[in-house]
PDB file of N, CA and C in Angstrom:
ATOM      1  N   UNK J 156      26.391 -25.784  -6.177  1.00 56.00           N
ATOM      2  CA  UNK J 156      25.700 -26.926  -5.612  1.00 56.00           C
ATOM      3  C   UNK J 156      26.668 -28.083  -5.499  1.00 56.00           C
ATOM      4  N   UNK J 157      26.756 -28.904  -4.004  1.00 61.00           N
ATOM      5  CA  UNK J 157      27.516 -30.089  -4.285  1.00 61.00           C
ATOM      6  C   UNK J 157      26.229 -31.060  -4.135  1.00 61.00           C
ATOM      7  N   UNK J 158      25.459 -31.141  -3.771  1.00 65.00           N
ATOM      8  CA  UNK J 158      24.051 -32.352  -3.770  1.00 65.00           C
ATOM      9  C   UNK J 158      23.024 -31.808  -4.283  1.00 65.00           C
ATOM     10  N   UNK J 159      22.449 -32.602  -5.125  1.00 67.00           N
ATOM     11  CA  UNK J 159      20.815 -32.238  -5.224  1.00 67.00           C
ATOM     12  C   UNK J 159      20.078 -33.336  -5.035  1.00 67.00           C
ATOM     13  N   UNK J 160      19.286 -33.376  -3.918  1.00 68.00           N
ATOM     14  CA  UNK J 160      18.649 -34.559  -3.160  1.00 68.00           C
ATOM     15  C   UNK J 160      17.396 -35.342  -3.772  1.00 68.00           C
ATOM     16  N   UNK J 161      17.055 -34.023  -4.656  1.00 69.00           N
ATOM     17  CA  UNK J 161      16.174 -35.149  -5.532  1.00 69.00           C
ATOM     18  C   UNK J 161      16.537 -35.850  -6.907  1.00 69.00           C
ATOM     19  N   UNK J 162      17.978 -35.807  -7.295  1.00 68.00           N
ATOM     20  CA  UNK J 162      18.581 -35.977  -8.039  1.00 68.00           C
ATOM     21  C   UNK J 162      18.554 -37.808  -8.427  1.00 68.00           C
ATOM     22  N   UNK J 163      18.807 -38.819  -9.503  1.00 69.00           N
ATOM     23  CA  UNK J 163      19.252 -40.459  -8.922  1.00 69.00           C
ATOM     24  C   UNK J 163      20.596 -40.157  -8.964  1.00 69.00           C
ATOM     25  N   UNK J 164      21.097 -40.928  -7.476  1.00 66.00           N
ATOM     26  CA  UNK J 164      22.979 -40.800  -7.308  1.00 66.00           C
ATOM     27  C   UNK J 164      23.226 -41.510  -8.670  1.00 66.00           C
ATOM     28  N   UNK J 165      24.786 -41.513  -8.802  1.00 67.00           N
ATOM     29  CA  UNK J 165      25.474 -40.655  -8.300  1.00 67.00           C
ATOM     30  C   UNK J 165      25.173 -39.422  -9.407  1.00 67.00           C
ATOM     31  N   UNK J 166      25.738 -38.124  -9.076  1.00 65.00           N
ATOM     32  CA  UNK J 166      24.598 -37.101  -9.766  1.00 65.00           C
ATOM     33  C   UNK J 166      26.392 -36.699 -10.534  1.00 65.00           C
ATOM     34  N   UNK J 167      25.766 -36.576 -11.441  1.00 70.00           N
ATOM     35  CA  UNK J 167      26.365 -36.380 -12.662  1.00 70.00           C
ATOM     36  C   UNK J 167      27.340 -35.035 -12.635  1.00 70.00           C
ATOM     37  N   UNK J 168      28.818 -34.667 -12.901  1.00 69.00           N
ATOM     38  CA  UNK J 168      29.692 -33.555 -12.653  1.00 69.00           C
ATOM     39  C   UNK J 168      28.860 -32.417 -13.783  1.00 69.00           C
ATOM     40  N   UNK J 169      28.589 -32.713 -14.761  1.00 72.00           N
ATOM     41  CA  UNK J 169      27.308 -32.077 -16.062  1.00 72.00           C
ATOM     42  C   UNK J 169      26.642 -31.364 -15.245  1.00 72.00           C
ATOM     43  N   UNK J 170      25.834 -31.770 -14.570  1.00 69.00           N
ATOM     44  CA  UNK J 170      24.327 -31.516 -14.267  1.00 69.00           C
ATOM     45  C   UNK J 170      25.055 -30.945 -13.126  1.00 69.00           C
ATOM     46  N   UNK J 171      25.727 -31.064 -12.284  1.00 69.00           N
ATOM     47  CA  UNK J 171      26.130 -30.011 -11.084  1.00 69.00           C
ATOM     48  C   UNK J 171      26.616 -28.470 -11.870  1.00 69.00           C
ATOM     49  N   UNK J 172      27.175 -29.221 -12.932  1.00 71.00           N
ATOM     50  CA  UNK J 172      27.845 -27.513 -13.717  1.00 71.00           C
ATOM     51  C   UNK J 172      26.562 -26.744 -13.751  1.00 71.00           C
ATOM     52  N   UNK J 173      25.590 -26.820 -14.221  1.00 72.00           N
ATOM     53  CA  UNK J 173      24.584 -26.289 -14.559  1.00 72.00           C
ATOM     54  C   UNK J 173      23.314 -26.126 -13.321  1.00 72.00           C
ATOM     55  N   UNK J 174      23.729 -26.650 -12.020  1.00 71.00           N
ATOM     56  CA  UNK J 174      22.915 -25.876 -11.038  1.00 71.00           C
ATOM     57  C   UNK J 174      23.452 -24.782 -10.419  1.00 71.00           C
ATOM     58  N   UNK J 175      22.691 -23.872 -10.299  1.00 71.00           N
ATOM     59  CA  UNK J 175      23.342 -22.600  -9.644  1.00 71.00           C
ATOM     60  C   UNK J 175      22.401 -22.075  -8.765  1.00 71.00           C
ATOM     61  N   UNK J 176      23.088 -20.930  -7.930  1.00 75.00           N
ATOM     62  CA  UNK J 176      21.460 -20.027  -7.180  1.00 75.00           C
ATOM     63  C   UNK J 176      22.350 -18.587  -7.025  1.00 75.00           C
ATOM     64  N   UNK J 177      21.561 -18.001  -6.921  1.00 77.00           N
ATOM     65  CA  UNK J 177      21.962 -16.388  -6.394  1.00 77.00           C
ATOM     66  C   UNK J 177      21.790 -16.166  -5.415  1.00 77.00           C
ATOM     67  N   UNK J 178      22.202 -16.075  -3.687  1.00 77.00           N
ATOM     68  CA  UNK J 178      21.911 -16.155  -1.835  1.00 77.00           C
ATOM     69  C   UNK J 178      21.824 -14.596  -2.289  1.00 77.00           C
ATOM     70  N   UNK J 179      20.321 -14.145  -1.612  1.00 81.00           N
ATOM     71  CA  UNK J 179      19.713 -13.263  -1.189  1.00 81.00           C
ATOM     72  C   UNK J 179      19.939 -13.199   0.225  1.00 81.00           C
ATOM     73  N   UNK J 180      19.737 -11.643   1.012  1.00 84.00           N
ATOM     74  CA  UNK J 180      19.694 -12.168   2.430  1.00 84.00           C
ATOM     75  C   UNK J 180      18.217 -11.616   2.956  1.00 84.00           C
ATOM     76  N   UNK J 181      17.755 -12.521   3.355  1.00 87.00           N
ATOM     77  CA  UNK J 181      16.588 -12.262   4.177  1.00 87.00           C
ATOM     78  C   UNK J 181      16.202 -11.722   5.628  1.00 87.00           C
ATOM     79  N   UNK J 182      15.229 -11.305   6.065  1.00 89.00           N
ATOM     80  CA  UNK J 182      14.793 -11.148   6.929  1.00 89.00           C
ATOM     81  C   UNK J 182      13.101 -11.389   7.266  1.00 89.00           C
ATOM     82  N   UNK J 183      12.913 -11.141   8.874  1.00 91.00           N
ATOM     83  CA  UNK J 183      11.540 -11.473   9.085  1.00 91.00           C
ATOM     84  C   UNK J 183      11.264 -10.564   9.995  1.00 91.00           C
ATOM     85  N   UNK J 184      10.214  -9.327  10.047  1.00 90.00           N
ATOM     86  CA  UNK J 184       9.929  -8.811  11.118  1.00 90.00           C
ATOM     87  C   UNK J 184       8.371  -8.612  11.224  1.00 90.00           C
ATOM     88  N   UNK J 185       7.645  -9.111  11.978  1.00 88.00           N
ATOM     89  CA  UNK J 185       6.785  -8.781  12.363  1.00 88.00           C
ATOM     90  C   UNK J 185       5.443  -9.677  11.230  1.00 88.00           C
ATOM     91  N   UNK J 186       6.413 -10.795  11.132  1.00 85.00           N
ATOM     92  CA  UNK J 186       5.403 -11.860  10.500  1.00 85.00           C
ATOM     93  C   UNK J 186       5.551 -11.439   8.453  1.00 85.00           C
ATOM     94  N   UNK J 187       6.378 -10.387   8.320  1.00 87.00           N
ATOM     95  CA  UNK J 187       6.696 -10.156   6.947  1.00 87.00           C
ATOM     96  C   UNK J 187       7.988 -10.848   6.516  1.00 87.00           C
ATOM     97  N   UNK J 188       8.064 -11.477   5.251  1.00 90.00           N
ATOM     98  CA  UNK J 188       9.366 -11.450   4.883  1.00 90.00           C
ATOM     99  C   UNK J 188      10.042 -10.375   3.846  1.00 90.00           C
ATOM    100  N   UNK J 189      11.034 -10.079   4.381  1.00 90.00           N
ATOM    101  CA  UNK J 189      11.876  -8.762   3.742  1.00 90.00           C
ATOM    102  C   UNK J 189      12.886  -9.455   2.796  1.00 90.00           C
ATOM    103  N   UNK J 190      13.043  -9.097   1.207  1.00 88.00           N
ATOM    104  CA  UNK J 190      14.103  -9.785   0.717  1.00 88.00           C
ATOM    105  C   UNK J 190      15.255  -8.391   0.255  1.00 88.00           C
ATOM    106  N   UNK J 191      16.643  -8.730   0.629  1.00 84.00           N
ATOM    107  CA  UNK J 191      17.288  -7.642   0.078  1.00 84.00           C
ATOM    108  C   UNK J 191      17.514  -7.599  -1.154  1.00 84.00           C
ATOM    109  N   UNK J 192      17.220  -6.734  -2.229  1.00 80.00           N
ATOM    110  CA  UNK J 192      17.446  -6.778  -3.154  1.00 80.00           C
ATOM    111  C   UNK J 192      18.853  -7.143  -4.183  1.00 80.00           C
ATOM    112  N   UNK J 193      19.766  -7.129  -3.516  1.00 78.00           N
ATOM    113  CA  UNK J 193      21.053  -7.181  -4.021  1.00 78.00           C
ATOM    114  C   UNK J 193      21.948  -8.633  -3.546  1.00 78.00           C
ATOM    115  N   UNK J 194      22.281  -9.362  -4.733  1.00 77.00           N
ATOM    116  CA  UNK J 194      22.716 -10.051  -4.635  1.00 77.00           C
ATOM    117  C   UNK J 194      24.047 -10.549  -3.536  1.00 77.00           C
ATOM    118  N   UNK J 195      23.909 -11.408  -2.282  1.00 74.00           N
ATOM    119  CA  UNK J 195      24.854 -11.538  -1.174  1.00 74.00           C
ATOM    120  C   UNK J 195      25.541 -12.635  -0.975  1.00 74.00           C
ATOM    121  N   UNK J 196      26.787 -11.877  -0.817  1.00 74.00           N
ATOM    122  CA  UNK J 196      28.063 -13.319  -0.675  1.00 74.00           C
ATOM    123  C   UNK J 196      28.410 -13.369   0.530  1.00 74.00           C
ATOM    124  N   UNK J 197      29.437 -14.349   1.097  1.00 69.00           N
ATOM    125  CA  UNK J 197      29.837 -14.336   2.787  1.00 69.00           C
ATOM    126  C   UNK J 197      30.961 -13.229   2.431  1.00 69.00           C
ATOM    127  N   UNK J 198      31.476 -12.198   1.829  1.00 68.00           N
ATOM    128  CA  UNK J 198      32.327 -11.504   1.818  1.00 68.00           C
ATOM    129  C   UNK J 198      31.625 -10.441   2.033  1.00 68.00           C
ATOM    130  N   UNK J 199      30.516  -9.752   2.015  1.00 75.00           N
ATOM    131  CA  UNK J 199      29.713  -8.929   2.392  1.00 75.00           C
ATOM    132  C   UNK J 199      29.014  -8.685   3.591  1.00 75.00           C
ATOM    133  N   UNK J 200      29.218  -7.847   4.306  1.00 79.00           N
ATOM    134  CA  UNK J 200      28.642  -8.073   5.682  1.00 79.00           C
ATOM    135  C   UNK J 200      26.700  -7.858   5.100  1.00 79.00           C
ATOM    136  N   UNK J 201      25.685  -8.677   5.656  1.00 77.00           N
ATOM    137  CA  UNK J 201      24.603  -8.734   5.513  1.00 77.00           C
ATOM    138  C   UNK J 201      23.854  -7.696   5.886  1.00 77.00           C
ATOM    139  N   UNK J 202      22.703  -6.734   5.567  1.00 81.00           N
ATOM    140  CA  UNK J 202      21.731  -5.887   5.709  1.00 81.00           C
ATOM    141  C   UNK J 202      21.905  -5.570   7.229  1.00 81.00           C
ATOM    142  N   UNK J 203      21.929  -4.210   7.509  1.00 86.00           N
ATOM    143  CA  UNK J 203      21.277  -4.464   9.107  1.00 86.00           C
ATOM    144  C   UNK J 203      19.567  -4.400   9.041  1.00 86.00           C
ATOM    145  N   UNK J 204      19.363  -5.466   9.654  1.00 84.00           N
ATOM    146  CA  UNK J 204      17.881  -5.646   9.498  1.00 84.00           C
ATOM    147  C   UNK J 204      17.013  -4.595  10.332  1.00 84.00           C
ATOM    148  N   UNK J 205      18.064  -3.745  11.292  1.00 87.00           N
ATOM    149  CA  UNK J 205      17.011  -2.826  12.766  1.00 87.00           C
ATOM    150  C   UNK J 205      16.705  -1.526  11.401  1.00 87.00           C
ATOM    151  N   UNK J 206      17.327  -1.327  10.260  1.00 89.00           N
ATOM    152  CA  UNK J 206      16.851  -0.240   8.914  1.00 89.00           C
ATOM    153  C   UNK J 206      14.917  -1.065   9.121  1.00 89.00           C
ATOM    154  N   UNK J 207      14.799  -2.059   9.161  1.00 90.00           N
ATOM    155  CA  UNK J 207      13.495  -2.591   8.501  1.00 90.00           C
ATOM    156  C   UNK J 207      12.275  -1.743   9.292  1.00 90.00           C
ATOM    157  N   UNK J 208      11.639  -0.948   8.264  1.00 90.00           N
ATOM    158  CA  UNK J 208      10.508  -0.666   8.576  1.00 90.00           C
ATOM    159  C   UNK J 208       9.447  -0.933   9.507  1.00 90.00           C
ATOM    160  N   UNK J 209       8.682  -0.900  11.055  1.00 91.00           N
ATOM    161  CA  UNK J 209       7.949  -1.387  11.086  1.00 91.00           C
ATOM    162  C   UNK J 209       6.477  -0.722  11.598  1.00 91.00           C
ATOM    163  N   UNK J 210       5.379  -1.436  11.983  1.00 89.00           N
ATOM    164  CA  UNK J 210       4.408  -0.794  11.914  1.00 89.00           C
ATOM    165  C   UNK J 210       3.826  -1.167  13.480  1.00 89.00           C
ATOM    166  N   UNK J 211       4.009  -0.096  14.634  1.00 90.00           N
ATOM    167  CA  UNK J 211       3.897  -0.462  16.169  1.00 90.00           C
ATOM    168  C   UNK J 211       2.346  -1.013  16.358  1.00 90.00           C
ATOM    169  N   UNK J 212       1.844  -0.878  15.675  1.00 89.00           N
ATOM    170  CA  UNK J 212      -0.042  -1.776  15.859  1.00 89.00           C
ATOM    171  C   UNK J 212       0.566  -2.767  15.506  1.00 89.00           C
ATOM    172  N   UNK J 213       1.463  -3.365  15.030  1.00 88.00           N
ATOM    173  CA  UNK J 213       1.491  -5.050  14.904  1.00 88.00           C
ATOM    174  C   UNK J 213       2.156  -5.552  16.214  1.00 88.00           C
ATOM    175  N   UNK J 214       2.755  -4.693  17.113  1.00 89.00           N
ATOM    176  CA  UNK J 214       3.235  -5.421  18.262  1.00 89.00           C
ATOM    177  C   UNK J 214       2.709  -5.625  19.407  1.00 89.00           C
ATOM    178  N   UNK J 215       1.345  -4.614  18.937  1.00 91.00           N
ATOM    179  CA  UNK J 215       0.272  -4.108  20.250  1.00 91.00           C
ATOM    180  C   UNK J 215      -0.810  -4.975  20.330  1.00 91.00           C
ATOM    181  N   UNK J 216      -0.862  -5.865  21.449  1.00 91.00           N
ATOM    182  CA  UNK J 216      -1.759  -6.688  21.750  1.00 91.00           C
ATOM    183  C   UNK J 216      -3.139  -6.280  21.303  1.00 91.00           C
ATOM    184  N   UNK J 217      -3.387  -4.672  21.591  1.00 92.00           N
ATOM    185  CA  UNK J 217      -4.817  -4.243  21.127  1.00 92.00           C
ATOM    186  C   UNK J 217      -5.236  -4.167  20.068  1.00 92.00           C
ATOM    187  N   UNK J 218      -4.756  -4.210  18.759  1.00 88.00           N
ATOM    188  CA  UNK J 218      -4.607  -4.731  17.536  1.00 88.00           C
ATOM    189  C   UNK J 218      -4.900  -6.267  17.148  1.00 88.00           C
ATOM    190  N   UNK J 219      -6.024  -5.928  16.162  1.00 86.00           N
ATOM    191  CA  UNK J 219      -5.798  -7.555  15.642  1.00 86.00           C
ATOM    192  C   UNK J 219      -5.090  -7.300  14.173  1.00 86.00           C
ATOM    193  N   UNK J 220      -4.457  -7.912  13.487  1.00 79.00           N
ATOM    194  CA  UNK J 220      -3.997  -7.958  12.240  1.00 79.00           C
ATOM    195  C   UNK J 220      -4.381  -9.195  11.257  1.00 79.00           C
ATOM    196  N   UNK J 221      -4.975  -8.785  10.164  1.00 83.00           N
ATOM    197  CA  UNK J 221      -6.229  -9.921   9.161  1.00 83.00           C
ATOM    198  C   UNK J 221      -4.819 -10.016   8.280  1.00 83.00           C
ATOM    199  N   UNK J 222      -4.082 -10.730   7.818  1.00 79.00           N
ATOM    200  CA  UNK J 222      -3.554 -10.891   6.384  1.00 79.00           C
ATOM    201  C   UNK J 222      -4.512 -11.855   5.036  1.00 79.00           C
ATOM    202  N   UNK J 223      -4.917 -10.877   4.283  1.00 81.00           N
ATOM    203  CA  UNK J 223      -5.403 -11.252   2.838  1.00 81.00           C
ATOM    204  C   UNK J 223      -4.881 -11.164   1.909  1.00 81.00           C
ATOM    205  N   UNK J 224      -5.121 -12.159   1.130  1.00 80.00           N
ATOM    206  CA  UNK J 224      -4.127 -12.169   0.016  1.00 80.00           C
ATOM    207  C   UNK J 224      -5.683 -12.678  -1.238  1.00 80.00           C
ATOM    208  N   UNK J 225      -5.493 -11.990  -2.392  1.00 78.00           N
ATOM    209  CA  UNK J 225      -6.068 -11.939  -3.376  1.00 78.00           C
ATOM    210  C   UNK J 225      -5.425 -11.789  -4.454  1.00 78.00           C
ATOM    211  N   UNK J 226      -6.235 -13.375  -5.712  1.00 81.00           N
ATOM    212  CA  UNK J 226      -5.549 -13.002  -7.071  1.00 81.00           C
ATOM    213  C   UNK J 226      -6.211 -11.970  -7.378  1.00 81.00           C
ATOM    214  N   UNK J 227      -5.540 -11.043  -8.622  1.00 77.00           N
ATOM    215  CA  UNK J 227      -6.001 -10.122  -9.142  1.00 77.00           C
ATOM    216  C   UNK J 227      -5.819 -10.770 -10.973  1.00 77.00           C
ATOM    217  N   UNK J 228      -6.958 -10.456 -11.890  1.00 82.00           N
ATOM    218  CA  UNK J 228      -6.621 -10.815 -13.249  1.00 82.00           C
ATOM    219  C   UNK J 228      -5.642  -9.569 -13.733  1.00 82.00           C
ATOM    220  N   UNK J 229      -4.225  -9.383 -13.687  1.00 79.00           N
ATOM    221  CA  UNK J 229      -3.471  -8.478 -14.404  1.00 79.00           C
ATOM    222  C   UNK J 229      -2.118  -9.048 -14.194  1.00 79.00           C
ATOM    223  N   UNK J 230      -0.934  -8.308 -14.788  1.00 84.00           N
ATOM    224  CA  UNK J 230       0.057  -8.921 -14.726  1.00 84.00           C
ATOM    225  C   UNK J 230       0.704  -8.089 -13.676  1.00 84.00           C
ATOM    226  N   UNK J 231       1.951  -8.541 -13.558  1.00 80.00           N
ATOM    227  CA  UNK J 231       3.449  -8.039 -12.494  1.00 80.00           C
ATOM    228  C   UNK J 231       3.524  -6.333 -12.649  1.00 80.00           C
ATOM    229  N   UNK J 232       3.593  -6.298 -13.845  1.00 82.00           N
ATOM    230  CA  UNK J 232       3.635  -5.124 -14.741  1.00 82.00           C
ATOM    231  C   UNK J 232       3.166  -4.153 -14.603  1.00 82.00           C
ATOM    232  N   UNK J 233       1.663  -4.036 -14.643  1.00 81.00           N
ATOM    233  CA  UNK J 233       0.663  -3.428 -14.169  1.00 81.00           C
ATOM    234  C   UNK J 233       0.623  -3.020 -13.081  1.00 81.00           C
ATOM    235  N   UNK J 234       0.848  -4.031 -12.033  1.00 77.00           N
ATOM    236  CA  UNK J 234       0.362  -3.704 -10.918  1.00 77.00           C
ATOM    237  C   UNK J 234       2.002  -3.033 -10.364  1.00 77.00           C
ATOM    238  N   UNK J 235       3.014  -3.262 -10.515  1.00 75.00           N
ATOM    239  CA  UNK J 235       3.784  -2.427 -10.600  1.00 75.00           C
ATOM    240  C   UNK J 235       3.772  -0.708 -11.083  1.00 75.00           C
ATOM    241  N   UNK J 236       3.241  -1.033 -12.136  1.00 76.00           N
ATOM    242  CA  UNK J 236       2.639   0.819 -12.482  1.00 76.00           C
ATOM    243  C   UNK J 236       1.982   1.408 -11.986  1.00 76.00           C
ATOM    244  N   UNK J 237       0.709   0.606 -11.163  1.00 76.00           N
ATOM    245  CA  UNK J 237       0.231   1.006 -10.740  1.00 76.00           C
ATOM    246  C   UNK J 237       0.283   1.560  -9.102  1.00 76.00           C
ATOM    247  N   UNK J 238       1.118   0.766  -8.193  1.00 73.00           N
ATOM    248  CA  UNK J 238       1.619   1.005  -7.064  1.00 73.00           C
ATOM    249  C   UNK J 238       3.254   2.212  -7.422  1.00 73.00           C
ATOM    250  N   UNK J 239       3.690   2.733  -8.574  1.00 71.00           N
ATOM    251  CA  UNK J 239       4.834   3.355  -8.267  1.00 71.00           C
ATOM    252  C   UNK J 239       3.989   4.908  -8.664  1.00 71.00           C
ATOM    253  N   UNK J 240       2.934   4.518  -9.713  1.00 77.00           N
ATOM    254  CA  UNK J 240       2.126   5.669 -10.346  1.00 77.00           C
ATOM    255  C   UNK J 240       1.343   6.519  -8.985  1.00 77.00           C
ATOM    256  N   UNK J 241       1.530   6.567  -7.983  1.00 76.00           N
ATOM    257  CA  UNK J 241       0.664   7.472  -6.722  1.00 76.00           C
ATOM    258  C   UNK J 241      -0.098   9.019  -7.442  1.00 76.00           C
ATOM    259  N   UNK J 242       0.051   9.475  -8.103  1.00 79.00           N
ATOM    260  CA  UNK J 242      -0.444  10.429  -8.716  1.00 79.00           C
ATOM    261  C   UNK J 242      -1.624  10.266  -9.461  1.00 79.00           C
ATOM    262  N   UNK J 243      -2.153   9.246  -9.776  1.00 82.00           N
ATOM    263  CA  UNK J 243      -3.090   8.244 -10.815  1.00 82.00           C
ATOM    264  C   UNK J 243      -4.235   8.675  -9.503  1.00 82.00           C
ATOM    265  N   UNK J 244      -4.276   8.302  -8.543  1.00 83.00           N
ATOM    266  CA  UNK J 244      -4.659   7.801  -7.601  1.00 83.00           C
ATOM    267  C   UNK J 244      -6.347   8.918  -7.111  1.00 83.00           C
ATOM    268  N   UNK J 245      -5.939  10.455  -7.331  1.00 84.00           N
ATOM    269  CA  UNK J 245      -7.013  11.017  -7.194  1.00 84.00           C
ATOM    270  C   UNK J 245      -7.909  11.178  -8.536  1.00 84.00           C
ATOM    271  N   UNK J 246      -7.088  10.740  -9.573  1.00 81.00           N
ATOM    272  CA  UNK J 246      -8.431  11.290 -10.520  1.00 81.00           C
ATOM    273  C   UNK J 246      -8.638   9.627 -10.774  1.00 81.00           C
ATOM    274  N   UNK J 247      -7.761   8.260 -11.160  1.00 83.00           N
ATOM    275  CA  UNK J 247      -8.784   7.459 -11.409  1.00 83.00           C
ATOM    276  C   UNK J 247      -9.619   6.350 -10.248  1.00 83.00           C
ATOM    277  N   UNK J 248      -9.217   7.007  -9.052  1.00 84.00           N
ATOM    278  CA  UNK J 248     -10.193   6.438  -8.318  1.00 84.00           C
ATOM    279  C   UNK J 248     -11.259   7.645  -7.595  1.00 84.00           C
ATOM    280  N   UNK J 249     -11.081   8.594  -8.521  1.00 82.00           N
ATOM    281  CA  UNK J 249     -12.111   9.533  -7.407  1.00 82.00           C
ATOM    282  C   UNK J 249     -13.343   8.927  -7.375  1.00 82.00           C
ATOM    283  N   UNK J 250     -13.736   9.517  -5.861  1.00 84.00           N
ATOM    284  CA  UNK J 250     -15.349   9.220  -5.597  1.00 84.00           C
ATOM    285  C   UNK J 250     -15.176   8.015  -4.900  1.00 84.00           C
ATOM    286  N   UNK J 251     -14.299   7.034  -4.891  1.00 86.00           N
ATOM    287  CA  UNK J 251     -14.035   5.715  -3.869  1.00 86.00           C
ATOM    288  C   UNK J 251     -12.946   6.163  -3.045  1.00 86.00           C
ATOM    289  N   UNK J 252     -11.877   6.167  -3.284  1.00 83.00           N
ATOM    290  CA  UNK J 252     -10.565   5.861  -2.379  1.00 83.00           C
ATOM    291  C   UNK J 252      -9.761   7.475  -2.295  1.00 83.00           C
ATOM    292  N   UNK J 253     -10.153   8.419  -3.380  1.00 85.00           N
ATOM    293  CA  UNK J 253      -9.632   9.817  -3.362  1.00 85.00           C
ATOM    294  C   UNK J 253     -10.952  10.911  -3.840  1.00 85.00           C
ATOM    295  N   UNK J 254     -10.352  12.094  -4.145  1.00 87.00           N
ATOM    296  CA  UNK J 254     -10.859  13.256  -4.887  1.00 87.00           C
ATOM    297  C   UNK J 254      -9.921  13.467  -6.088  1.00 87.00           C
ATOM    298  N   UNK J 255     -10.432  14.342  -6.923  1.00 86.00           N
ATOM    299  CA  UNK J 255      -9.743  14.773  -8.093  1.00 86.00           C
ATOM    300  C   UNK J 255      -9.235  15.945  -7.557  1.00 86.00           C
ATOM    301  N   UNK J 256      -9.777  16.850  -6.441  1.00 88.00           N
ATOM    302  CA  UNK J 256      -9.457  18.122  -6.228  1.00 88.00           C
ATOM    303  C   UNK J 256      -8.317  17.645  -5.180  1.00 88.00           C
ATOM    304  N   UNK J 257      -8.290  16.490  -4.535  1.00 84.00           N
ATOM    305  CA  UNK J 257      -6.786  16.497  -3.593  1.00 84.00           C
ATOM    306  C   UNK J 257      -5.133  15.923  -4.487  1.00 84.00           C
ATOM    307  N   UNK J 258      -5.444  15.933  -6.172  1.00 84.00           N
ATOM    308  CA  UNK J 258      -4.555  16.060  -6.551  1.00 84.00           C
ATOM    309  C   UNK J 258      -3.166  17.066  -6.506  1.00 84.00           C
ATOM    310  N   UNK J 259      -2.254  16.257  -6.305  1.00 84.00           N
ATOM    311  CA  UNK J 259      -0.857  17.249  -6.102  1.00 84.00           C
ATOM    312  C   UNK J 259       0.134  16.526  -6.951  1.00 84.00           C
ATOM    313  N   UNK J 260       1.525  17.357  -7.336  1.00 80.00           N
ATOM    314  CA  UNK J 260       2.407  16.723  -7.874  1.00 80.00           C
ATOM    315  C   UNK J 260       3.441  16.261  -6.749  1.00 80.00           C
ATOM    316  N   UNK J 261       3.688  14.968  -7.692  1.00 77.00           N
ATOM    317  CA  UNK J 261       4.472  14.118  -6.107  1.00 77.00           C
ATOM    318  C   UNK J 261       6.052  14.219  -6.899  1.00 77.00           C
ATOM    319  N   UNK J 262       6.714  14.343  -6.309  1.00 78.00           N
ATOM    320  CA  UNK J 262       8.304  14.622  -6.666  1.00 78.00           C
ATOM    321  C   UNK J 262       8.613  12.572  -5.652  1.00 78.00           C
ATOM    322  N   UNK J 263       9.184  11.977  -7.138  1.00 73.00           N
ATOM    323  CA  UNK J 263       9.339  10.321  -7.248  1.00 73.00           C
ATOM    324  C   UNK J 263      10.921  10.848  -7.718  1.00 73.00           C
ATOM    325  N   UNK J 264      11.747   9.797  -7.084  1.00 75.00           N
ATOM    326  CA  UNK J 264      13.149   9.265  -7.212  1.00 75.00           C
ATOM    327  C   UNK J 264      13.158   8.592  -7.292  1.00 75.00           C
ATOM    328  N   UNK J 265      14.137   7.599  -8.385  1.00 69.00           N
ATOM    329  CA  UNK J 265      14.145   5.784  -8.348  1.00 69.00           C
ATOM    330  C   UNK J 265      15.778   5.878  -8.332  1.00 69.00           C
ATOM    331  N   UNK J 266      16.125   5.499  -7.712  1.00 70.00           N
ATOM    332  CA  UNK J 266      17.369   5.085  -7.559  1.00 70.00           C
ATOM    333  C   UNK J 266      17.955   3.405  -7.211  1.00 70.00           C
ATOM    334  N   UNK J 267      18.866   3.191  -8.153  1.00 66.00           N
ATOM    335  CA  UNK J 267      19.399   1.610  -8.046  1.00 66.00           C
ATOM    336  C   UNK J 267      19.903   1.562  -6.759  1.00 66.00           C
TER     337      UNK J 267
END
């Protein structure tokens, strides 16, 4: 950091030591923001963003697209387990959103 604008001048050589940030590189397609996970310097050439996923009903006029957003009472955590856990999915939501009998084993990779 050489300014911090909400700072009172003149801003102190201290207090600059101790601001920092980590530049992510971003993107935007289709009204989403995409963050790359890995920390980016100008010595790195940036993401190609045409990799980004997208979904052709969002470009199609005949489509409407609702974005909702809802708190949920649970933590980061959770709901992390719960979106990587896909196997969970037929027995503890059967009868709403799955079956117990369309259970299968899902072969998951996590790679850094």
């Amino acid at each position: 950091c050489t300014k911090v604008p909400q700072a009172i001048n003149p801003v102190r050589p201290a207090m600059l030591s101790k601001c920092s940030n980590v530049a992510y590189a971003v993107a935007e397609r289709q009204g989403i923001v995409w963050l790359y996970g890995r920390p980016h310097d100008s010595l790195t050439p940036p993401p190609d963003p045409t990799r980004i996923p997208t979904c052709p009903a969002l470009d199609d006029d005949r489509f409407v697209h609702i974005d909702i957003s809802r708190d949920m009472p649970y933590s980061a955590d959770i709901l992390l387990e719960n979106l990587l856990d896909n196997s969970h999915v037929p027995f503890t939501h059967h009868k709403t959103v799955s079956r117990r009998e369309r259970g299968v084993p899902i072969n998951v990779v996590l790679s850094p």
